[in-house]
mmCIF file of C-alpha atoms in Angstrom:
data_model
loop_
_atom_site.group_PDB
_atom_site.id
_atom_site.type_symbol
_atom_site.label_atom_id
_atom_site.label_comp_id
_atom_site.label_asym_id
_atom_site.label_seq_id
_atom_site.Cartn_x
_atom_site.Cartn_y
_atom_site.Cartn_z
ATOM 1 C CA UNK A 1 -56.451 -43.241 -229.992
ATOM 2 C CA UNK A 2 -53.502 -42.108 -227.599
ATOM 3 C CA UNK A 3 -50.482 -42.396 -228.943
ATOM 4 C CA UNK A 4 -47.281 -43.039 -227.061
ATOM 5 C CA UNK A 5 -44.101 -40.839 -226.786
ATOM 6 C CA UNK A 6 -42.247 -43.486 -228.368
ATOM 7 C CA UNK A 7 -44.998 -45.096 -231.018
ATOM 8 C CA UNK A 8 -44.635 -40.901 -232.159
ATOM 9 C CA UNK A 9 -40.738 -40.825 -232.342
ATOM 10 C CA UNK A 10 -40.695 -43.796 -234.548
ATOM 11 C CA UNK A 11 -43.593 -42.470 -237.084
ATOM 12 C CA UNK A 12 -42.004 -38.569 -237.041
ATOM 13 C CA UNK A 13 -38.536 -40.068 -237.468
ATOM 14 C CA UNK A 14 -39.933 -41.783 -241.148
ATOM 15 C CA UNK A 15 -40.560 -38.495 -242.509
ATOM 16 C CA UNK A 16 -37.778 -36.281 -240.340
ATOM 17 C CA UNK A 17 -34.086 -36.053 -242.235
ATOM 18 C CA UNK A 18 -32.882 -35.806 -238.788
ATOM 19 C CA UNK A 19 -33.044 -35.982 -234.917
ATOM 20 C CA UNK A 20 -36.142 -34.730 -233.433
ATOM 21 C CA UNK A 21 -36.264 -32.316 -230.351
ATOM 22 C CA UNK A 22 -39.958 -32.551 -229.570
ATOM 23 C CA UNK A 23 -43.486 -33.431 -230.619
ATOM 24 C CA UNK A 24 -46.827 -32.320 -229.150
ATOM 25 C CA UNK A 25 -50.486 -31.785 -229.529
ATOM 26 C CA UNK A 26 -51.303 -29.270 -232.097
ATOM 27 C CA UNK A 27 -54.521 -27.697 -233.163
ATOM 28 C CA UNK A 28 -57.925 -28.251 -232.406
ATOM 29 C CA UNK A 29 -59.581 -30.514 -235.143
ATOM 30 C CA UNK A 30 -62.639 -32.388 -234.298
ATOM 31 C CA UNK A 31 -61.265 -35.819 -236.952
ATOM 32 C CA UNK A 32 -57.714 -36.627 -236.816
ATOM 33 C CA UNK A 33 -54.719 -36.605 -234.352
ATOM 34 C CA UNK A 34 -52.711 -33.287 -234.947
ATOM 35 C CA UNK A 35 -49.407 -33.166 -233.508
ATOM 36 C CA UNK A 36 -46.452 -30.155 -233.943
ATOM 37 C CA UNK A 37 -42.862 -32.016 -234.708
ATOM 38 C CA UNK A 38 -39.872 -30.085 -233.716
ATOM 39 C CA UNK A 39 -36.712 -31.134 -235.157
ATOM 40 C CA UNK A 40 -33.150 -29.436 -235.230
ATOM 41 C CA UNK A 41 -33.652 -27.948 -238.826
ATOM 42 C CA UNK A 42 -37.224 -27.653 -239.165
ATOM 43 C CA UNK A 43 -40.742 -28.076 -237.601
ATOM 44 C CA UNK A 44 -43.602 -29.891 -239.906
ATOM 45 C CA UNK A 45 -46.981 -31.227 -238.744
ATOM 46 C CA UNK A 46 -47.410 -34.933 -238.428
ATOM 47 C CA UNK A 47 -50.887 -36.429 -238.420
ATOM 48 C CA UNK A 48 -53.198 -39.634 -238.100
ATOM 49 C CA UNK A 49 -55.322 -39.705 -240.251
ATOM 50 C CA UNK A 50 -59.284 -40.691 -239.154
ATOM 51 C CA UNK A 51 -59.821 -43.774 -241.481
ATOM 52 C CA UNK A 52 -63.117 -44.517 -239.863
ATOM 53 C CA UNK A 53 -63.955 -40.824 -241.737
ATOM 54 C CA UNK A 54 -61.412 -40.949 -244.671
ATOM 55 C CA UNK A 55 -61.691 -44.912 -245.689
ATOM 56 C CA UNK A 56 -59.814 -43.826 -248.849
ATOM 57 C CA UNK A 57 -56.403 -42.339 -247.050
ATOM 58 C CA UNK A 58 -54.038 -43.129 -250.433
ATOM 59 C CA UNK A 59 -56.891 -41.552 -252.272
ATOM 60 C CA UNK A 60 -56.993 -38.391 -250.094
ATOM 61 C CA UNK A 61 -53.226 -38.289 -249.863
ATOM 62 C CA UNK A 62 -53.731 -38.215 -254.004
ATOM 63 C CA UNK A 63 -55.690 -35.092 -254.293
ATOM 64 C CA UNK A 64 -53.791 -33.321 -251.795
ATOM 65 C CA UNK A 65 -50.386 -33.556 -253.994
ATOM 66 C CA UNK A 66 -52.872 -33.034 -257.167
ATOM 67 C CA UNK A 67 -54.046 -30.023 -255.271
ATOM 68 C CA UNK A 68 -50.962 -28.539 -253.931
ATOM 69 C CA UNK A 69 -48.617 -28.680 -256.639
ATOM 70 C CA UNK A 70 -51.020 -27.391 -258.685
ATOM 71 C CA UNK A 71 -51.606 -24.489 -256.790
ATOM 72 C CA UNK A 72 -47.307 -24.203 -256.926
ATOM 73 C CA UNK A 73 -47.588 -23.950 -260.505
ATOM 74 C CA UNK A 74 -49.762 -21.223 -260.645
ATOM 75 C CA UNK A 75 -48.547 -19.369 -258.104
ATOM 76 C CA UNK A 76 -44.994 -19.370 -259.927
ATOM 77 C CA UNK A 77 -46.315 -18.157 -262.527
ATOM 78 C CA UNK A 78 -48.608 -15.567 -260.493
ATOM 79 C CA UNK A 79 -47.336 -11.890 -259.917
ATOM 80 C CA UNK A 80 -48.725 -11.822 -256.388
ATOM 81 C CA UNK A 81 -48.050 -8.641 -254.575
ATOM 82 C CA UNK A 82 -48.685 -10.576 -251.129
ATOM 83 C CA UNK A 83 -47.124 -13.925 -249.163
ATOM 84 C CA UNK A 84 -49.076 -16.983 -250.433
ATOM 85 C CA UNK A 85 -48.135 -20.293 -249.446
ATOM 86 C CA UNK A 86 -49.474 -23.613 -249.586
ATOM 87 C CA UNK A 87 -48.582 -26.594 -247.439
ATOM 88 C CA UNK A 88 -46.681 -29.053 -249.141
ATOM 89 C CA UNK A 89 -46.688 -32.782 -248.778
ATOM 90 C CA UNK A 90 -43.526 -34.393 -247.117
ATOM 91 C CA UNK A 91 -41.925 -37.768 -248.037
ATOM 92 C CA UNK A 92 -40.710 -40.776 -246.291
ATOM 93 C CA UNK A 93 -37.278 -41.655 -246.768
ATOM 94 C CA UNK A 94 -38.720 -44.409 -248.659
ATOM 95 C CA UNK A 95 -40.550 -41.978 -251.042
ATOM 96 C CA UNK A 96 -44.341 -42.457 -249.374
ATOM 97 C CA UNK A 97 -46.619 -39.828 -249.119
ATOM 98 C CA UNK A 98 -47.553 -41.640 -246.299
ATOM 99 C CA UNK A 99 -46.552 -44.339 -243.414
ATOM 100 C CA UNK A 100 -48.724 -46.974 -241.669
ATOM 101 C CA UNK A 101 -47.392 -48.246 -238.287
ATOM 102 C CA UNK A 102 -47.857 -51.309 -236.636
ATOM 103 C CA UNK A 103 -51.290 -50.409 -235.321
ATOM 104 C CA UNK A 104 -52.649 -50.473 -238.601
ATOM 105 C CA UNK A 105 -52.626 -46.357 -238.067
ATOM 106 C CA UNK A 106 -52.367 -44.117 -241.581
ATOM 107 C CA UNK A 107 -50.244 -41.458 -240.822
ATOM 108 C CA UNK A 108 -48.506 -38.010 -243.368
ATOM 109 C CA UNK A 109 -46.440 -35.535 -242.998
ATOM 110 C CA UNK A 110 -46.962 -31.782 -244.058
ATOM 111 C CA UNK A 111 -45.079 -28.619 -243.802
ATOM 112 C CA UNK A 112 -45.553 -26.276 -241.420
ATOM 113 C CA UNK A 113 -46.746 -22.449 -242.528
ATOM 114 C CA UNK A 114 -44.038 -20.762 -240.723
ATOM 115 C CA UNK A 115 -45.169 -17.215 -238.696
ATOM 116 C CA UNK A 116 -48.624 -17.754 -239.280
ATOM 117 C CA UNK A 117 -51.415 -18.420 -237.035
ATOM 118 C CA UNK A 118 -55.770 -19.590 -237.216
ATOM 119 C CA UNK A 119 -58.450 -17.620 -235.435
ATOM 120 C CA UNK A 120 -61.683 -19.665 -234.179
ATOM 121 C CA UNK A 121 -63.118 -16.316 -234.405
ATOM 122 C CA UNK A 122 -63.430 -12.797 -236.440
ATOM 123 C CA UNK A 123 -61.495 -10.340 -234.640
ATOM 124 C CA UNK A 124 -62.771 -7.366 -237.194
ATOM 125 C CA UNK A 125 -63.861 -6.512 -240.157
ATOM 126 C CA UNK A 126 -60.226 -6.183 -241.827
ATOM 127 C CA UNK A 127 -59.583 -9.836 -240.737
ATOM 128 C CA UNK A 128 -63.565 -10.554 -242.123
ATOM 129 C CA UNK A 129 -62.451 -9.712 -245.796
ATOM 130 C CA UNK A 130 -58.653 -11.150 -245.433
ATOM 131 C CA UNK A 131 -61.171 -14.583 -244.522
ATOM 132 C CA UNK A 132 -62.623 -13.763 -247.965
ATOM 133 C CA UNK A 133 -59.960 -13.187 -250.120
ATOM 134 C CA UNK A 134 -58.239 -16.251 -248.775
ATOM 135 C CA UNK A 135 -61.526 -18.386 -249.655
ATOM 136 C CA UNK A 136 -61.250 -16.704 -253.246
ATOM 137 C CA UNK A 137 -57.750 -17.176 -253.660
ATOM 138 C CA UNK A 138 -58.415 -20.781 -252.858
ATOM 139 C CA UNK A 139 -61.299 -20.835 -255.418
ATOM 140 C CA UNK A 140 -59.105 -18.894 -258.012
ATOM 141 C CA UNK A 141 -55.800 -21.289 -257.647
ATOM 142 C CA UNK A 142 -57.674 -24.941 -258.734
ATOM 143 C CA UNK A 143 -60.217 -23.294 -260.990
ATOM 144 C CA UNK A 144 -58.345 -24.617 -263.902
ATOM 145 C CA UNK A 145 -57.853 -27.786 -261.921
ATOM 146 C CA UNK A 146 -60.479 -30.442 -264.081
ATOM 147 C CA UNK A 147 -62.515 -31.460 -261.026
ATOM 148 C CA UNK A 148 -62.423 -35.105 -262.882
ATOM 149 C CA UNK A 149 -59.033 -35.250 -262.251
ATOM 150 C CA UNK A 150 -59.695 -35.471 -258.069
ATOM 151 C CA UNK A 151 -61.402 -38.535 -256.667
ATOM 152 C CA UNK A 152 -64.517 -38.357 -254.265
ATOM 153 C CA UNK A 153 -62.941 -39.447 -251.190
ATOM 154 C CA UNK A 154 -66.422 -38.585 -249.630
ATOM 155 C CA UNK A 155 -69.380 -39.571 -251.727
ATOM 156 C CA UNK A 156 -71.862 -37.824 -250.289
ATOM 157 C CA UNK A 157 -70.164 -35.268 -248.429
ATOM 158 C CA UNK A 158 -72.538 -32.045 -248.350
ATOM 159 C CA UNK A 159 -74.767 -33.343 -249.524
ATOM 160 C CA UNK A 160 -78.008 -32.605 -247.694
ATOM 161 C CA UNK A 161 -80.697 -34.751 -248.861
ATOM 162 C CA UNK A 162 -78.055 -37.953 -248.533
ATOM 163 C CA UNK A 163 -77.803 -36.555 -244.613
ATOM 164 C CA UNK A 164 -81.724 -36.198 -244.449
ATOM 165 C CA UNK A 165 -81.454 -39.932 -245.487
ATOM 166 C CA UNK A 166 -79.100 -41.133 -242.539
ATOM 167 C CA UNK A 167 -80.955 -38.997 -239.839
ATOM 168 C CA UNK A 168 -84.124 -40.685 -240.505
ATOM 169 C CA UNK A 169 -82.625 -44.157 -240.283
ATOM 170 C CA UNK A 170 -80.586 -43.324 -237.168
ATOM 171 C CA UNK A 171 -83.982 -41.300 -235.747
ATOM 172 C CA UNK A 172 -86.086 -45.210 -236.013
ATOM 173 C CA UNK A 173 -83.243 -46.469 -234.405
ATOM 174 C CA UNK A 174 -82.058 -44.324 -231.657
ATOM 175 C CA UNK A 175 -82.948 -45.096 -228.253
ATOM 176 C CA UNK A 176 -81.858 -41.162 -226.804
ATOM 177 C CA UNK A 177 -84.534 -40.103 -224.289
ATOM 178 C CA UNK A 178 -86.955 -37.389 -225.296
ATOM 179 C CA UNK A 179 -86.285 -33.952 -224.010
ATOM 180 C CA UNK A 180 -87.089 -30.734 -224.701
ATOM 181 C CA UNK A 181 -83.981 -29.439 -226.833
ATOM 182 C CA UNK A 182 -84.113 -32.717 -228.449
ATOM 183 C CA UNK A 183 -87.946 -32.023 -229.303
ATOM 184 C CA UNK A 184 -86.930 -29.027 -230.832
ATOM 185 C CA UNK A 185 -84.462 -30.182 -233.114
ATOM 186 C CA UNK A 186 -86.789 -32.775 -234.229
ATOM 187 C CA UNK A 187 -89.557 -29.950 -235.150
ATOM 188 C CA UNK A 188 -86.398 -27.698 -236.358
ATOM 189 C CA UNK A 189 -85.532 -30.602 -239.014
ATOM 190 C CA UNK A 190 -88.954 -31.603 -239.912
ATOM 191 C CA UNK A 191 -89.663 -27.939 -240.676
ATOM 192 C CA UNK A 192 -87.200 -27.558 -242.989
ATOM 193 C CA UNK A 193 -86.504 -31.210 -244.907
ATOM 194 C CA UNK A 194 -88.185 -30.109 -248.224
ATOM 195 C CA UNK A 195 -86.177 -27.365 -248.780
ATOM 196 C CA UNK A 196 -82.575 -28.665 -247.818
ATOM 197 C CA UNK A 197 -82.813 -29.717 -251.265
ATOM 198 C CA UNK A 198 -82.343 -26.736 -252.715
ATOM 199 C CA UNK A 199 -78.525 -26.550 -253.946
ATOM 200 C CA UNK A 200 -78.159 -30.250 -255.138
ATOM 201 C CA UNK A 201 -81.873 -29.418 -257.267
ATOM 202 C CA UNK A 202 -79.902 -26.607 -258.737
ATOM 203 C CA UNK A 203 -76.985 -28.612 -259.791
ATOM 204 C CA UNK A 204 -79.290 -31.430 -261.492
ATOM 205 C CA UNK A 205 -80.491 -28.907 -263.664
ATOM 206 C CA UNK A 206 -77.647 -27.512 -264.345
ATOM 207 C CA UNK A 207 -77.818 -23.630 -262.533
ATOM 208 C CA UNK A 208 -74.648 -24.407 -260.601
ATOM 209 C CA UNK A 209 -71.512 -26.126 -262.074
ATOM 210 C CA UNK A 210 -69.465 -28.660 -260.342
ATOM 211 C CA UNK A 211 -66.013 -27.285 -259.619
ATOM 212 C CA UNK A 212 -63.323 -28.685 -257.055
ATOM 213 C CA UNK A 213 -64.521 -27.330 -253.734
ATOM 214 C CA UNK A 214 -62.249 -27.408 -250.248
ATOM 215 C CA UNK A 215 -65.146 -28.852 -248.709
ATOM 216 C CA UNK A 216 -64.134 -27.641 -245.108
ATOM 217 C CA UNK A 217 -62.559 -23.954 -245.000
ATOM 218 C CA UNK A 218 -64.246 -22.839 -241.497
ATOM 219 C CA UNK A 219 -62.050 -19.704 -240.040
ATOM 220 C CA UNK A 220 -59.821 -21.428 -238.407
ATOM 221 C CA UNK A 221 -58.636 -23.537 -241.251
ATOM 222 C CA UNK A 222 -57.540 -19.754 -242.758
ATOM 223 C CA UNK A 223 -54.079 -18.901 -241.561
ATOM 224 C CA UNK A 224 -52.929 -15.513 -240.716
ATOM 225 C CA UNK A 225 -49.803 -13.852 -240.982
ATOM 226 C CA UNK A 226 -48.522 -13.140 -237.707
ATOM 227 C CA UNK A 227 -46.730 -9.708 -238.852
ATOM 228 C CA UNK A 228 -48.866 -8.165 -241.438
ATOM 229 C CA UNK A 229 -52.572 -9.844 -240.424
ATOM 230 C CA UNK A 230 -52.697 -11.414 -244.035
ATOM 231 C CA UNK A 231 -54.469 -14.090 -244.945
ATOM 232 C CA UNK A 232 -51.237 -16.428 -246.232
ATOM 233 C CA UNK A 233 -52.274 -20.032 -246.354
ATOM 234 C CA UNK A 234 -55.940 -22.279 -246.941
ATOM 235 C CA UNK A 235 -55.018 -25.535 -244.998
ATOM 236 C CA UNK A 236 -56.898 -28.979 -243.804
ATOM 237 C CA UNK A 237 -57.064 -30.127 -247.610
ATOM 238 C CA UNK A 238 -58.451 -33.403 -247.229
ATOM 239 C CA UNK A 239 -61.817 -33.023 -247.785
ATOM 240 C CA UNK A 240 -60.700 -31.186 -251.326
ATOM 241 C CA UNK A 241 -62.882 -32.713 -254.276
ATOM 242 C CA UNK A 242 -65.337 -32.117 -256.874
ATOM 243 C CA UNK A 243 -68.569 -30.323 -255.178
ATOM 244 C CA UNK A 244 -70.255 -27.013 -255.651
ATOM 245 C CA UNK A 245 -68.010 -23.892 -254.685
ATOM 246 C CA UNK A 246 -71.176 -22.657 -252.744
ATOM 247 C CA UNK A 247 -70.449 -25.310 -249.217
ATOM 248 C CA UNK A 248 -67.588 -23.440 -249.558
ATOM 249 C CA UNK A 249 -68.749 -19.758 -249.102
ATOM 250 C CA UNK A 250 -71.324 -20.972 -246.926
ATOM 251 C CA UNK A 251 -69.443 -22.713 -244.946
ATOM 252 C CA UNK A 252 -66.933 -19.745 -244.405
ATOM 253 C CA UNK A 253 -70.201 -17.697 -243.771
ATOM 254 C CA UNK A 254 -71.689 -20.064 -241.315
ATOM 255 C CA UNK A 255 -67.974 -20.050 -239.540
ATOM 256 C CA UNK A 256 -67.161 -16.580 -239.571
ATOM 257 C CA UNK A 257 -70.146 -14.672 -238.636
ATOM 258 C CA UNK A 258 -70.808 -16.306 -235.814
ATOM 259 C CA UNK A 259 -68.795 -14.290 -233.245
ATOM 260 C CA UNK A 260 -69.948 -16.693 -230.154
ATOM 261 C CA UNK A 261 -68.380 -19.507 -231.937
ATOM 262 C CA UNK A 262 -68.924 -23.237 -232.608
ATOM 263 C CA UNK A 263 -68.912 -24.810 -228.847
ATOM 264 C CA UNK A 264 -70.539 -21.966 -226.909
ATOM 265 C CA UNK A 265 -73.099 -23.334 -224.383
ATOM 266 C CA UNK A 266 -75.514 -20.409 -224.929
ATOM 267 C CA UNK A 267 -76.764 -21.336 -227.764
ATOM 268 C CA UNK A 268 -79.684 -18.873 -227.254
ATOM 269 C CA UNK A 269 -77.758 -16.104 -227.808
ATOM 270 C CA UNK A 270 -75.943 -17.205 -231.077
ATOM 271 C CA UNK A 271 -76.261 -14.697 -234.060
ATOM 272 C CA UNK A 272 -75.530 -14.286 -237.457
ATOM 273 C CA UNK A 273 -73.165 -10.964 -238.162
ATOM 274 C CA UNK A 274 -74.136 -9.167 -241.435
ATOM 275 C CA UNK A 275 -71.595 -6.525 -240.993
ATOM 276 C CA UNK A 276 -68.730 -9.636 -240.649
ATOM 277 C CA UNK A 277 -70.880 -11.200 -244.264
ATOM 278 C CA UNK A 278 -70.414 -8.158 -245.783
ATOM 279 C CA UNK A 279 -66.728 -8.266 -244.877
ATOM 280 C CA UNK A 280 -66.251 -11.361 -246.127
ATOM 281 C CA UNK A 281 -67.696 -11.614 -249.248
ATOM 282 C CA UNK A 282 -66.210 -8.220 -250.378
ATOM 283 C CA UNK A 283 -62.998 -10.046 -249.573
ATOM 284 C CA UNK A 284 -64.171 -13.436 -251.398
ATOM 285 C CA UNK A 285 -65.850 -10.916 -254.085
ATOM 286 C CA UNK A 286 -62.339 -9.454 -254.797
ATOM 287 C CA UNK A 287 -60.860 -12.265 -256.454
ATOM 288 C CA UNK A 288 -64.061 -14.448 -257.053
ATOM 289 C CA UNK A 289 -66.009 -11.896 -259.828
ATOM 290 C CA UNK A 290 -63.965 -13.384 -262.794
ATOM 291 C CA UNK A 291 -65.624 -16.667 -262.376
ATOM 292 C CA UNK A 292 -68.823 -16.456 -260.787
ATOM 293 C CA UNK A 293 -72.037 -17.111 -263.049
ATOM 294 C CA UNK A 294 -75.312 -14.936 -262.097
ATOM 295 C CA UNK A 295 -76.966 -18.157 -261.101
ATOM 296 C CA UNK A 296 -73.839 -18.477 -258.585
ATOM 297 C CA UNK A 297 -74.727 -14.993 -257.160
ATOM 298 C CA UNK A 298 -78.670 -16.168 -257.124
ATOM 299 C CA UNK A 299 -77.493 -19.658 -254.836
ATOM 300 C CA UNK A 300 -75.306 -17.566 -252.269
ATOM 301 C CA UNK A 301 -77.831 -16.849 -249.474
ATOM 302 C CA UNK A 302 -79.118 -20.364 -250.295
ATOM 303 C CA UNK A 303 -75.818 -21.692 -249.495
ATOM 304 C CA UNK A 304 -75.280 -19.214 -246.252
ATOM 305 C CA UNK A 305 -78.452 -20.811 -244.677
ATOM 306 C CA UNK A 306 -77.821 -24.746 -245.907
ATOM 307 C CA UNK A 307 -74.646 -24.911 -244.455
ATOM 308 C CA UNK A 308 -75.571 -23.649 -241.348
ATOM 309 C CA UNK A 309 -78.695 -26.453 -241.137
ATOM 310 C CA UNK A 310 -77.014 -28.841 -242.341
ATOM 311 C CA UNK A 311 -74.211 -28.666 -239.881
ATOM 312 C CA UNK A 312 -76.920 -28.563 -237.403
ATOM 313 C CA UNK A 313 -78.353 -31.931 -239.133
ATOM 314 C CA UNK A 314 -75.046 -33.584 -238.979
ATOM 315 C CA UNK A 315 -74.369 -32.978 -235.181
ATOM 316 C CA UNK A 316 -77.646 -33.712 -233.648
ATOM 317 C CA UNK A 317 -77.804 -36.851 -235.977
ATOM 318 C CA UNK A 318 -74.547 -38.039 -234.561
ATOM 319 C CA UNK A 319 -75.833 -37.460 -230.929
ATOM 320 C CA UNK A 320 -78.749 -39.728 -231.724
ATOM 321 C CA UNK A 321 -76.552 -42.270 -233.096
ATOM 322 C CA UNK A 322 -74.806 -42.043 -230.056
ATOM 323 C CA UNK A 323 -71.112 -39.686 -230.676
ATOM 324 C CA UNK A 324 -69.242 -41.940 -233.336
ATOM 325 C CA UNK A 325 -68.461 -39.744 -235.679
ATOM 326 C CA UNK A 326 -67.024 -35.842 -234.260
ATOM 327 C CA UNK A 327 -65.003 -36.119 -231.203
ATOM 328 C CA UNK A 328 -67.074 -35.194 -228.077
ATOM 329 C CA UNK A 329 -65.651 -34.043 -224.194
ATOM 330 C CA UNK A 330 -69.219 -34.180 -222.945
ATOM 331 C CA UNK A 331 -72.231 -36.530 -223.543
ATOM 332 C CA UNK A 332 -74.673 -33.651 -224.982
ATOM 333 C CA UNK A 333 -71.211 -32.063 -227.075
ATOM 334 C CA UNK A 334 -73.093 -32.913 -230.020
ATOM 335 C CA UNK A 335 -76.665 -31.985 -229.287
ATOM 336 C CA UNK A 336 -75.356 -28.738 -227.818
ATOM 337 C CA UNK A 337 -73.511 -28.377 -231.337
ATOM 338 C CA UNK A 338 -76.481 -28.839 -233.323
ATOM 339 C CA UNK A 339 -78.359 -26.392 -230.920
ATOM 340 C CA UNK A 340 -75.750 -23.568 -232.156
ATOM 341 C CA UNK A 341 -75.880 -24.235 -235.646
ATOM 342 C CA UNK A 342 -79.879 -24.332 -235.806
ATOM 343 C CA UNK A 343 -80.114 -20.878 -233.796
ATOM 344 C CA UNK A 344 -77.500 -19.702 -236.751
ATOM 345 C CA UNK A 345 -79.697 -20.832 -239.207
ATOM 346 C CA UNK A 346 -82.522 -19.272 -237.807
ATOM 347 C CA UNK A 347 -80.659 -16.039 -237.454
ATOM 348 C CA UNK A 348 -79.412 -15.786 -240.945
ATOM 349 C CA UNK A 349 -83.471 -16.829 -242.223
ATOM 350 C CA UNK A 350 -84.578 -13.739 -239.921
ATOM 351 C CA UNK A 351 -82.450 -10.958 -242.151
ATOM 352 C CA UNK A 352 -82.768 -12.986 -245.410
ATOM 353 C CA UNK A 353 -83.964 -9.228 -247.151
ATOM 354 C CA UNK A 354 -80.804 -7.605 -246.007
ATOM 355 C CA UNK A 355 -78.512 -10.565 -246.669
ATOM 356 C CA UNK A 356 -79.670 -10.796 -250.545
ATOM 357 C CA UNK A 357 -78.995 -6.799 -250.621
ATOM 358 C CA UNK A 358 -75.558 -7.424 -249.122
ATOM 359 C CA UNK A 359 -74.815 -9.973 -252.270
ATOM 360 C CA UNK A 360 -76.546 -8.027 -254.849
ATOM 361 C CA UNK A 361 -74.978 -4.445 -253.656
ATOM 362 C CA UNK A 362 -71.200 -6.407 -253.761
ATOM 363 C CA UNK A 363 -72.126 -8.215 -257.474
#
């Protein structure tokens, strides 16, 4: 939805305590409307949230200030030899975690990580395990957090078989023409549906534990401090709920060591990185031993390659369902997507020997 100079003034101004110099476009998020406000004391990020995505926006809101102040409480009483931060939800003069305007638009407030900045990709292997310890920070913050105590704003949210379900009743629907990268999905999919079961099968029988998970911490969700290179800040909370901590590190996997990125067009060429896996899980590994479970360590690769397929699934079954759901600049975005993710997966099946030795040499 484009929003109007003015339509933005009058939301910003509900959660600014006083005049505001600018606002403008900030980030690069495929879901909601990112903007950078710029006021004489201060600068905070204002954003609309996607309610066709997050149908539960006071519930989301919810888990974030759960979440966050949470995280303040431990980290006061944390004797952290590096900066830390978290971003912290900001209030309407009314006392709202949140405004709606006229449009019917849900919008929040949250403050800006000052002198910090997001990569879309690894630049080396130092940044690789800052990527990881931020990711285990994360993990180590809420793991006294009762996952009960979050709602599931996304039921179903990573989990694969319920995506298996939808791409087979948008595939005896869709009316996209046959080519050949869309035959190749289809056989890519097909191939693989009886395995993509293989994380939720170990939390039914109780192998893996449900925990609060971020549910979305890709690279560039990671901020950096500008100065020292750091890792200072986990942001994009609102996909934070119960789940299994292992989207999470697969999800950072899938993100990270993939050094052509998300949205390159030579998708032929895409490759997982074991060096930048390595990296990262030593960095994860760092602050993650004191709660990981030897089943945990058994799931990892397991979770490297579902995330990556899954993805995959997602994409291509939005492009067959015709764009609705990630914003798209071209008609094949998606399918091109979907093309990079399945390449990754195949990649990271390809050196599955020396990707278990990486995790069992770092245990």
């Amino acid at each position: 939805m484009i929003q109007t100079q003015n339509n933005l003034n009058i939301i910003a101004n509900r959660f600014a305590n006083c005049s505001i110099d600018n606002i403008q476009s900030f980030g690069s998020g495929n879901i909601n409307d990112t903007f950078l406000v710029t006021s004489k004391e201060s600068k905070f990020v204002l954003q609309r949230i996607n309610t066709q995505v997050f149908r539960q926006p006071q519930a989301v809101m919810q888990n974030i200030r759960l979440c966050t102040q949470h995280i303040c409480d431990r980290l006061s009483k944390l004797p952290l030899d590096r900066r830390w931060e978290t971003p912290q939800v900001i209030f309407t003069s009314e006392n709202h975690d949140h405004s709606v305007d006229e449009n019917g638009s849900f919008w929040r407030a949250l403050s800006l990580i000052e002198n910090s900045r997001s990569h879309d990709t690894i630049q080396n292997l130092d940044h690789a395990e800052e990527i990881g310890c931020a990711l285990g920070m994360f993990h180590s913050l809420i793991s006294d957090l009762p996952p009960e105590q979050l709602t599931d704003t996304l039921e179903g949210f990573h989990i694969t078989p319920i995506y298996l379900q939808q791409y087979d009743r948008v595939l005896s629907e869709t009316t996209v023409a046959r080519s050949p990268e869309v035959n190749y999905c289809l056989e890519f999919i097909r191939d693989r549906q009886s395995w993509a079961h293989v994380l939720e099968n170990a939390k039914d029988s109780g192998k893996l534990t449900l925990r609060l998970m971020h549910g979305d911490p890709k690279i560039n969700n990671i901020l950096m401090d500008t100065t020292t290179g750091k890792a200072v800040s986990v942001i994009d909370l609102d996909t934070v709920k119960p789940g299994l901590i292992h989207y999470d590190i697969g999800d950072c996997l899938r993100s990270g060591c993939n050094i052509a990125g998300e949205e390159t067009q030579d998708w032929e060429s895409v490759r997982f990185e074991p060096d930048l896996c390595e990296g990262i899980l030593r960095g994860y590994l760092t602050v993650a031993k004191t709660f990981l479970t030897e089943q945990d360590y058994l799931h990892v690769f397991d979770a490297i390659r579902l995330i990556a397929f899954e993805l995959g699934l997602r994409f291509f079954t939005d492009y067959l369902a015709g764009n609705v759901y990630f914003k798209t600049t071209y008609p094949e975005h998606n399918l091109m997507r979907a093309l990079v993710q399945f390449a990754l997966t195949k990649s990271i099946e390809s050196q599955e020997s020396s990707i278990r030795s990486i995790i069992k040499n770092l245990q």
